[in-house]
PDB file of C-alpha atoms and ligand atoms in Angstrom:
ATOM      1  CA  UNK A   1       0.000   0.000   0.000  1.00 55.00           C
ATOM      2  CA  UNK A   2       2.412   2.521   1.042  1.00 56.00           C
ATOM      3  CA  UNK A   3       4.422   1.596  -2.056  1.00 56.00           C
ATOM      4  CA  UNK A   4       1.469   2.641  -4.699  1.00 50.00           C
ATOM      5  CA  UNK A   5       1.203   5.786  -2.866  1.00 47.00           C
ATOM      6  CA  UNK A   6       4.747   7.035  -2.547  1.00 52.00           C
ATOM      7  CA  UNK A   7       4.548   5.978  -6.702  1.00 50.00           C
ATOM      8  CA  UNK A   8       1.294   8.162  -6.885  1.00 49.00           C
ATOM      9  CA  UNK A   9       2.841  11.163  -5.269  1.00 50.00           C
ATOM     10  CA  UNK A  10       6.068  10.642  -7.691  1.00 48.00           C
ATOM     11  CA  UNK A  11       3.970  10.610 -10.734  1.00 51.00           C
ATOM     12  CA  UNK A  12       1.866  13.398  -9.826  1.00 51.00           C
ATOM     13  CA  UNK A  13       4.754  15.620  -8.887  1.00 50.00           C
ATOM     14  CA  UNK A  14       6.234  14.614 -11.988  1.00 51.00           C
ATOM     15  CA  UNK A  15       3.552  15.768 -14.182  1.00 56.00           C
ATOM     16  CA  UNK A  16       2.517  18.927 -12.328  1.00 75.00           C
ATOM     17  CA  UNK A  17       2.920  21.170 -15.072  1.00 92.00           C
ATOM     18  CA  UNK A  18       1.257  18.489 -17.700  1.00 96.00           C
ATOM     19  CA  UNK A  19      -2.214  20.081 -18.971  1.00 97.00           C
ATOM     20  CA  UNK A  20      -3.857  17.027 -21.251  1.00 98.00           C
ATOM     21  CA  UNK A  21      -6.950  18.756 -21.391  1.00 98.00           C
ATOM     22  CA  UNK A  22      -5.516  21.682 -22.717  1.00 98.00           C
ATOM     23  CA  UNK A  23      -3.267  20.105 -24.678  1.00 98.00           C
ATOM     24  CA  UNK A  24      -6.340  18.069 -26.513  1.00 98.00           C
ATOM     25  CA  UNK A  25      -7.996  21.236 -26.286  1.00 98.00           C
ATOM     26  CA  UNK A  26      -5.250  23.287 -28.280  1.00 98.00           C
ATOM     27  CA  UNK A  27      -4.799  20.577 -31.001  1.00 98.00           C
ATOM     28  CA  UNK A  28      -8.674  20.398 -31.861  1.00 98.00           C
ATOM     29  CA  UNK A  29      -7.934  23.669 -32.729  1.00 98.00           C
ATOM     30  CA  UNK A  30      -5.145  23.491 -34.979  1.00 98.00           C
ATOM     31  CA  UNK A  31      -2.524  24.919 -32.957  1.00 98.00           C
ATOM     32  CA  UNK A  32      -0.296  21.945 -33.070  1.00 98.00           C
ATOM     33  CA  UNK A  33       1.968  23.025 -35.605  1.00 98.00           C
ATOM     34  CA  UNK A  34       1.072  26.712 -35.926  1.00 98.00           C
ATOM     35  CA  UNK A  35       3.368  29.269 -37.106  1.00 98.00           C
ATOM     36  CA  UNK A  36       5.421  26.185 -36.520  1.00 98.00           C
ATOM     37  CA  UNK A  37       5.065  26.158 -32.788  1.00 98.00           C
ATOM     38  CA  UNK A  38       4.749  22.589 -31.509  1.00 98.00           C
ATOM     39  CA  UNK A  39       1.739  21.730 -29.311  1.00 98.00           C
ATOM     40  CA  UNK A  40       3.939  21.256 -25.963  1.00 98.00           C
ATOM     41  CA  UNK A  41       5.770  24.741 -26.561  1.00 98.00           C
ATOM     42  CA  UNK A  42       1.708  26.482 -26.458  1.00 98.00           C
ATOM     43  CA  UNK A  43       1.433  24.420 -23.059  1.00 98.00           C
ATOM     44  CA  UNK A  44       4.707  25.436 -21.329  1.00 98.00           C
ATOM     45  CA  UNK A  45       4.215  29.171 -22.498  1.00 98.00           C
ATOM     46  CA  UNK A  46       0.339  29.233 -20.919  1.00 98.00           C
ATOM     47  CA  UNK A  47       1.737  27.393 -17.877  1.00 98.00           C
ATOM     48  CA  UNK A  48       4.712  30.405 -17.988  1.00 98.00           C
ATOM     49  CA  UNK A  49       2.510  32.986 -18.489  1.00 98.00           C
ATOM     50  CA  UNK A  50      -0.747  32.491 -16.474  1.00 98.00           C
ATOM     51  CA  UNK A  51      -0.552  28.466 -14.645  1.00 98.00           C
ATOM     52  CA  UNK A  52      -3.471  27.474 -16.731  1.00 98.00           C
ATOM     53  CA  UNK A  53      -5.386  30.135 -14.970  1.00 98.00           C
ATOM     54  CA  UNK A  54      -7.924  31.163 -18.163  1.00 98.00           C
ATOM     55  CA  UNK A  55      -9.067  34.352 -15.862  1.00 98.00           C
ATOM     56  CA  UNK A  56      -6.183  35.917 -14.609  1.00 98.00           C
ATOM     57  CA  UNK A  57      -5.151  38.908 -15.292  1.00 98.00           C
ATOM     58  CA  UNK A  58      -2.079  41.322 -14.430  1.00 98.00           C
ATOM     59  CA  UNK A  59      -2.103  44.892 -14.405  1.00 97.00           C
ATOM     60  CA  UNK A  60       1.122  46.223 -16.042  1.00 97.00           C
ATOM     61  CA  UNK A  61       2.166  49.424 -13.918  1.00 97.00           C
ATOM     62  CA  UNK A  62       4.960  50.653 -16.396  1.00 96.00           C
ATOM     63  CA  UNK A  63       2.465  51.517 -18.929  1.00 96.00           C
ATOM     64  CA  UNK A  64      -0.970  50.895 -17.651  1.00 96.00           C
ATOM     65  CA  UNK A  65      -2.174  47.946 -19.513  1.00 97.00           C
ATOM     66  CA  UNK A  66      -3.291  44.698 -18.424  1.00 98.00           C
ATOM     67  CA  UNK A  67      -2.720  40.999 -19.806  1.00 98.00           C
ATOM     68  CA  UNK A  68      -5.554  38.643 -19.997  1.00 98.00           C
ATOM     69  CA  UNK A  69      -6.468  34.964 -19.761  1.00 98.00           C
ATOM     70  CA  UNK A  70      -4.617  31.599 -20.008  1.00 98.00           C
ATOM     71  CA  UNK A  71      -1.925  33.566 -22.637  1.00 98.00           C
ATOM     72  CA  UNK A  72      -1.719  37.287 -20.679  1.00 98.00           C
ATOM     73  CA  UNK A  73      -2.740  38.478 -23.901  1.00 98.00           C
ATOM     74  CA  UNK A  74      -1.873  42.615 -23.429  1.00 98.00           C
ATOM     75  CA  UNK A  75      -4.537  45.267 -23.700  1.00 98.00           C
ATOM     76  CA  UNK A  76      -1.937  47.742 -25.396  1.00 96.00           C
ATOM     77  CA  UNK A  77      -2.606  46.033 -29.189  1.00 94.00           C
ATOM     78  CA  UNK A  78      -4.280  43.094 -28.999  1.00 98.00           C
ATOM     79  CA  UNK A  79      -7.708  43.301 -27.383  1.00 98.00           C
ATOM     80  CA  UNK A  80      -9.731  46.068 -26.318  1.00 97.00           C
ATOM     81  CA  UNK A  81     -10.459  47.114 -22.853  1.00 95.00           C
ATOM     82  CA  UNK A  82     -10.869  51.088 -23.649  1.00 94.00           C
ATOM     83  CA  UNK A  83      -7.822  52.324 -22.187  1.00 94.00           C
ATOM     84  CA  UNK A  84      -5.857  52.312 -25.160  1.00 95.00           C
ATOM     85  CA  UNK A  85      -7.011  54.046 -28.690  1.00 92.00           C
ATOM     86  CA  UNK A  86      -7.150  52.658 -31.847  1.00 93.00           C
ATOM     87  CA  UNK A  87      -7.810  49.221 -33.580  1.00 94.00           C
ATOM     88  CA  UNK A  88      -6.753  45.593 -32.060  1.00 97.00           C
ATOM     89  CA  UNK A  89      -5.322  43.331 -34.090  1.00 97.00           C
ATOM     90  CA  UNK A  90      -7.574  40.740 -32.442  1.00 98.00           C
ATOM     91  CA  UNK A  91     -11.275  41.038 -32.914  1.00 97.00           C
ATOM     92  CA  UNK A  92     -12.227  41.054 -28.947  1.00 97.00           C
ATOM     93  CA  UNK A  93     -12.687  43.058 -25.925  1.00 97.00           C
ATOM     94  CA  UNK A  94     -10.081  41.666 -23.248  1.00 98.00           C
ATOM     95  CA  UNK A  95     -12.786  40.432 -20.988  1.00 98.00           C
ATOM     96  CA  UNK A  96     -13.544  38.099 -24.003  1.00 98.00           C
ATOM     97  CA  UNK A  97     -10.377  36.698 -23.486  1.00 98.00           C
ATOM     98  CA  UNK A  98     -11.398  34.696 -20.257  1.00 98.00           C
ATOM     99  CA  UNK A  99     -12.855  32.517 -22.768  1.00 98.00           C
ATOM    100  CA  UNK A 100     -10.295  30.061 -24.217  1.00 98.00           C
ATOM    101  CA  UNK A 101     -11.411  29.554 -27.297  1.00 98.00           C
ATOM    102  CA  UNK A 102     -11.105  33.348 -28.015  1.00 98.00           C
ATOM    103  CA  UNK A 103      -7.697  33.073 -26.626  1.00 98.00           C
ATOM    104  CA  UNK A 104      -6.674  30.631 -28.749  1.00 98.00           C
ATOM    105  CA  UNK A 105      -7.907  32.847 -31.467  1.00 98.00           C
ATOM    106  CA  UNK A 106      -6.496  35.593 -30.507  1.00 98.00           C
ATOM    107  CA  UNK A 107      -2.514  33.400 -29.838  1.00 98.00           C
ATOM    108  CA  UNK A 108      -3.225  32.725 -33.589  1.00 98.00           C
ATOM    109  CA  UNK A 109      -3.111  36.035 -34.613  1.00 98.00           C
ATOM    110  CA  UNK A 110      -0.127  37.452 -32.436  1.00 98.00           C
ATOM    111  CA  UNK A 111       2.324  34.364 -33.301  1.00 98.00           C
ATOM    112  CA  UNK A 112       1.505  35.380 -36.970  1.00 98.00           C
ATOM    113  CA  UNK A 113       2.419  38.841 -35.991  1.00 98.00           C
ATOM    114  CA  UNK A 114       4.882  38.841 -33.516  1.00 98.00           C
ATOM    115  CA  UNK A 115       6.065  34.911 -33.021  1.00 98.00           C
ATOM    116  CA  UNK A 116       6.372  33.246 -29.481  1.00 98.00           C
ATOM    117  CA  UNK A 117       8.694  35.936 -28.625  1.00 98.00           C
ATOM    118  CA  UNK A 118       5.713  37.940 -28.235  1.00 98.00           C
ATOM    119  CA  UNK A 119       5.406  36.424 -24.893  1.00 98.00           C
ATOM    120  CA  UNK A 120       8.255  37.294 -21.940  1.00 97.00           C
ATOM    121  CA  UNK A 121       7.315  33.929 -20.251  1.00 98.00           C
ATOM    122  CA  UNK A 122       8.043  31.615 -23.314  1.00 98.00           C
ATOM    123  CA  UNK A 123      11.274  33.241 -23.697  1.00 98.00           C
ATOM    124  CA  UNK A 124      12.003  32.763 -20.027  1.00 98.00           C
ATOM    125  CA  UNK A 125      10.487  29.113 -19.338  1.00 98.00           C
ATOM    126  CA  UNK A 126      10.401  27.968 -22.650  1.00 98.00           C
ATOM    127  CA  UNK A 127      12.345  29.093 -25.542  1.00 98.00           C
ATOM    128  CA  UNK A 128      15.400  26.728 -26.079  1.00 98.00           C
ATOM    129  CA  UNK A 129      13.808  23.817 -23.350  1.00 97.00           C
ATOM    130  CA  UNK A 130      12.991  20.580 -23.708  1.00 97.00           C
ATOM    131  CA  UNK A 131       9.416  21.342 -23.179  1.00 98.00           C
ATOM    132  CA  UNK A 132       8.288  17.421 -23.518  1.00 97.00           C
ATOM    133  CA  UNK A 133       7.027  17.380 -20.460  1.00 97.00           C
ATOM    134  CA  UNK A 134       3.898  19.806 -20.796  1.00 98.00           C
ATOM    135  CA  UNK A 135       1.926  17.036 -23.020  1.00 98.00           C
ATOM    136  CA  UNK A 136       3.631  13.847 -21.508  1.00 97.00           C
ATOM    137  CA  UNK A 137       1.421  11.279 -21.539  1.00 96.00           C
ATOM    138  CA  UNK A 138      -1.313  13.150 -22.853  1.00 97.00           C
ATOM    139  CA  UNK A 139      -1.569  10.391 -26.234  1.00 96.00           C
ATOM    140  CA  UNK A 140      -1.379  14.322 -28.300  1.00 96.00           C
TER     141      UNK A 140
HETATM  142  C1  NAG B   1      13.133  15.617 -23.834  1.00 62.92           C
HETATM  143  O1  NAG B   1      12.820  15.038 -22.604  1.00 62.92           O
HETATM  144  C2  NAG B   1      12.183  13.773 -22.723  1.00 62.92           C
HETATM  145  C3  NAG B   1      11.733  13.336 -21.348  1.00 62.92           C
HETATM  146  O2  NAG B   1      12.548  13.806 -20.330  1.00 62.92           O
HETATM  147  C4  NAG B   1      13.114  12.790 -23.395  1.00 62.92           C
HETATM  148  O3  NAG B   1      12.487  11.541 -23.527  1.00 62.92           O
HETATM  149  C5  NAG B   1      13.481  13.313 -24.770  1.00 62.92           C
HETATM  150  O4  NAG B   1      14.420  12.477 -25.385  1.00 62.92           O
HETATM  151  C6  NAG B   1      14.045  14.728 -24.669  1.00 62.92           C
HETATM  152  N1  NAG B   1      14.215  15.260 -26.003  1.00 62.92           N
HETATM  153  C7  NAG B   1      15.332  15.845 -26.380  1.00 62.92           C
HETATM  154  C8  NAG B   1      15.340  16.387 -27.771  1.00 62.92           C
HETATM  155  O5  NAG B   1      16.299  15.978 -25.650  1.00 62.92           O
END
Protein backbone atom coordinates (compact mmCIF):
# COMPACT_ATOMS: atom_id res chain seq x y z
CA UNK A 1 0.00 0.00 0.00
CA UNK A 2 2.41 2.52 1.04
CA UNK A 3 4.42 1.60 -2.06
CA UNK A 4 1.47 2.64 -4.70
CA UNK A 5 1.20 5.79 -2.87
CA UNK A 6 4.75 7.03 -2.55
CA UNK A 7 4.55 5.98 -6.70
CA UNK A 8 1.29 8.16 -6.89
CA UNK A 9 2.84 11.16 -5.27
CA UNK A 10 6.07 10.64 -7.69
CA UNK A 11 3.97 10.61 -10.73
CA UNK A 12 1.87 13.40 -9.83
CA UNK A 13 4.75 15.62 -8.89
CA UNK A 14 6.23 14.61 -11.99
CA UNK A 15 3.55 15.77 -14.18
CA UNK A 16 2.52 18.93 -12.33
CA UNK A 17 2.92 21.17 -15.07
CA UNK A 18 1.26 18.49 -17.70
CA UNK A 19 -2.21 20.08 -18.97
CA UNK A 20 -3.86 17.03 -21.25
CA UNK A 21 -6.95 18.76 -21.39
CA UNK A 22 -5.52 21.68 -22.72
CA UNK A 23 -3.27 20.10 -24.68
CA UNK A 24 -6.34 18.07 -26.51
CA UNK A 25 -8.00 21.24 -26.29
CA UNK A 26 -5.25 23.29 -28.28
CA UNK A 27 -4.80 20.58 -31.00
CA UNK A 28 -8.67 20.40 -31.86
CA UNK A 29 -7.93 23.67 -32.73
CA UNK A 30 -5.14 23.49 -34.98
CA UNK A 31 -2.52 24.92 -32.96
CA UNK A 32 -0.30 21.95 -33.07
CA UNK A 33 1.97 23.03 -35.60
CA UNK A 34 1.07 26.71 -35.93
CA UNK A 35 3.37 29.27 -37.11
CA UNK A 36 5.42 26.19 -36.52
CA UNK A 37 5.07 26.16 -32.79
CA UNK A 38 4.75 22.59 -31.51
CA UNK A 39 1.74 21.73 -29.31
CA UNK A 40 3.94 21.26 -25.96
CA UNK A 41 5.77 24.74 -26.56
CA UNK A 42 1.71 26.48 -26.46
CA UNK A 43 1.43 24.42 -23.06
CA UNK A 44 4.71 25.44 -21.33
CA UNK A 45 4.22 29.17 -22.50
CA UNK A 46 0.34 29.23 -20.92
CA UNK A 47 1.74 27.39 -17.88
CA UNK A 48 4.71 30.40 -17.99
CA UNK A 49 2.51 32.99 -18.49
CA UNK A 50 -0.75 32.49 -16.47
CA UNK A 51 -0.55 28.47 -14.65
CA UNK A 52 -3.47 27.47 -16.73
CA UNK A 53 -5.39 30.14 -14.97
CA UNK A 54 -7.92 31.16 -18.16
CA UNK A 55 -9.07 34.35 -15.86
CA UNK A 56 -6.18 35.92 -14.61
CA UNK A 57 -5.15 38.91 -15.29
CA UNK A 58 -2.08 41.32 -14.43
CA UNK A 59 -2.10 44.89 -14.41
CA UNK A 60 1.12 46.22 -16.04
CA UNK A 61 2.17 49.42 -13.92
CA UNK A 62 4.96 50.65 -16.40
CA UNK A 63 2.46 51.52 -18.93
CA UNK A 64 -0.97 50.89 -17.65
CA UNK A 65 -2.17 47.95 -19.51
CA UNK A 66 -3.29 44.70 -18.42
CA UNK A 67 -2.72 41.00 -19.81
CA UNK A 68 -5.55 38.64 -20.00
CA UNK A 69 -6.47 34.96 -19.76
CA UNK A 70 -4.62 31.60 -20.01
CA UNK A 71 -1.93 33.57 -22.64
CA UNK A 72 -1.72 37.29 -20.68
CA UNK A 73 -2.74 38.48 -23.90
CA UNK A 74 -1.87 42.62 -23.43
CA UNK A 75 -4.54 45.27 -23.70
CA UNK A 76 -1.94 47.74 -25.40
CA UNK A 77 -2.61 46.03 -29.19
CA UNK A 78 -4.28 43.09 -29.00
CA UNK A 79 -7.71 43.30 -27.38
CA UNK A 80 -9.73 46.07 -26.32
CA UNK A 81 -10.46 47.11 -22.85
CA UNK A 82 -10.87 51.09 -23.65
CA UNK A 83 -7.82 52.32 -22.19
CA UNK A 84 -5.86 52.31 -25.16
CA UNK A 85 -7.01 54.05 -28.69
CA UNK A 86 -7.15 52.66 -31.85
CA UNK A 87 -7.81 49.22 -33.58
CA UNK A 88 -6.75 45.59 -32.06
CA UNK A 89 -5.32 43.33 -34.09
CA UNK A 90 -7.57 40.74 -32.44
CA UNK A 91 -11.27 41.04 -32.91
CA UNK A 92 -12.23 41.05 -28.95
CA UNK A 93 -12.69 43.06 -25.92
CA UNK A 94 -10.08 41.67 -23.25
CA UNK A 95 -12.79 40.43 -20.99
CA UNK A 96 -13.54 38.10 -24.00
CA UNK A 97 -10.38 36.70 -23.49
CA UNK A 98 -11.40 34.70 -20.26
CA UNK A 99 -12.85 32.52 -22.77
CA UNK A 100 -10.29 30.06 -24.22
CA UNK A 101 -11.41 29.55 -27.30
CA UNK A 102 -11.11 33.35 -28.02
CA UNK A 103 -7.70 33.07 -26.63
CA UNK A 104 -6.67 30.63 -28.75
CA UNK A 105 -7.91 32.85 -31.47
CA UNK A 106 -6.50 35.59 -30.51
CA UNK A 107 -2.51 33.40 -29.84
CA UNK A 108 -3.22 32.72 -33.59
CA UNK A 109 -3.11 36.03 -34.61
CA UNK A 110 -0.13 37.45 -32.44
CA UNK A 111 2.32 34.36 -33.30
CA UNK A 112 1.50 35.38 -36.97
CA UNK A 113 2.42 38.84 -35.99
CA UNK A 114 4.88 38.84 -33.52
CA UNK A 115 6.07 34.91 -33.02
CA UNK A 116 6.37 33.25 -29.48
CA UNK A 117 8.69 35.94 -28.62
CA UNK A 118 5.71 37.94 -28.24
CA UNK A 119 5.41 36.42 -24.89
CA UNK A 120 8.25 37.29 -21.94
CA UNK A 121 7.31 33.93 -20.25
CA UNK A 122 8.04 31.61 -23.31
CA UNK A 123 11.27 33.24 -23.70
CA UNK A 124 12.00 32.76 -20.03
CA UNK A 125 10.49 29.11 -19.34
CA UNK A 126 10.40 27.97 -22.65
CA UNK A 127 12.34 29.09 -25.54
CA UNK A 128 15.40 26.73 -26.08
CA UNK A 129 13.81 23.82 -23.35
CA UNK A 130 12.99 20.58 -23.71
CA UNK A 131 9.42 21.34 -23.18
CA UNK A 132 8.29 17.42 -23.52
CA UNK A 133 7.03 17.38 -20.46
CA UNK A 134 3.90 19.81 -20.80
CA UNK A 135 1.93 17.04 -23.02
CA UNK A 136 3.63 13.85 -21.51
CA UNK A 137 1.42 11.28 -21.54
CA UNK A 138 -1.31 13.15 -22.85
CA UNK A 139 -1.57 10.39 -26.23
CA UNK A 140 -1.38 14.32 -28.30
C1 LIG B 1 13.13 15.62 -23.83
O1 LIG B 1 12.82 15.04 -22.60
C2 LIG B 1 12.18 13.77 -22.72
C3 LIG B 1 11.73 13.34 -21.35
O2 LIG B 1 12.55 13.81 -20.33
C4 LIG B 1 13.11 12.79 -23.40
O3 LIG B 1 12.49 11.54 -23.53
C5 LIG B 1 13.48 13.31 -24.77
O4 LIG B 1 14.42 12.48 -25.39
C6 LIG B 1 14.05 14.73 -24.67
N1 LIG B 1 14.22 15.26 -26.00
C7 LIG B 1 15.33 15.85 -26.38
C8 LIG B 1 15.34 16.39 -27.77
O5 LIG B 1 16.30 15.98 -25.65
Amino acid sequence: MMKIWVLLLLVSVASAQTNCPLARTLKAAGMDGFNGVSLAHWVCMAFAESSYDTQATHFNPSDGSTDYGIFQINSRYWCSDGKFPGKKECPFTCNQLFSLQNSIACAKIVVQKRTMTAWDGWKAKCRGQNVSKYIAGCGV
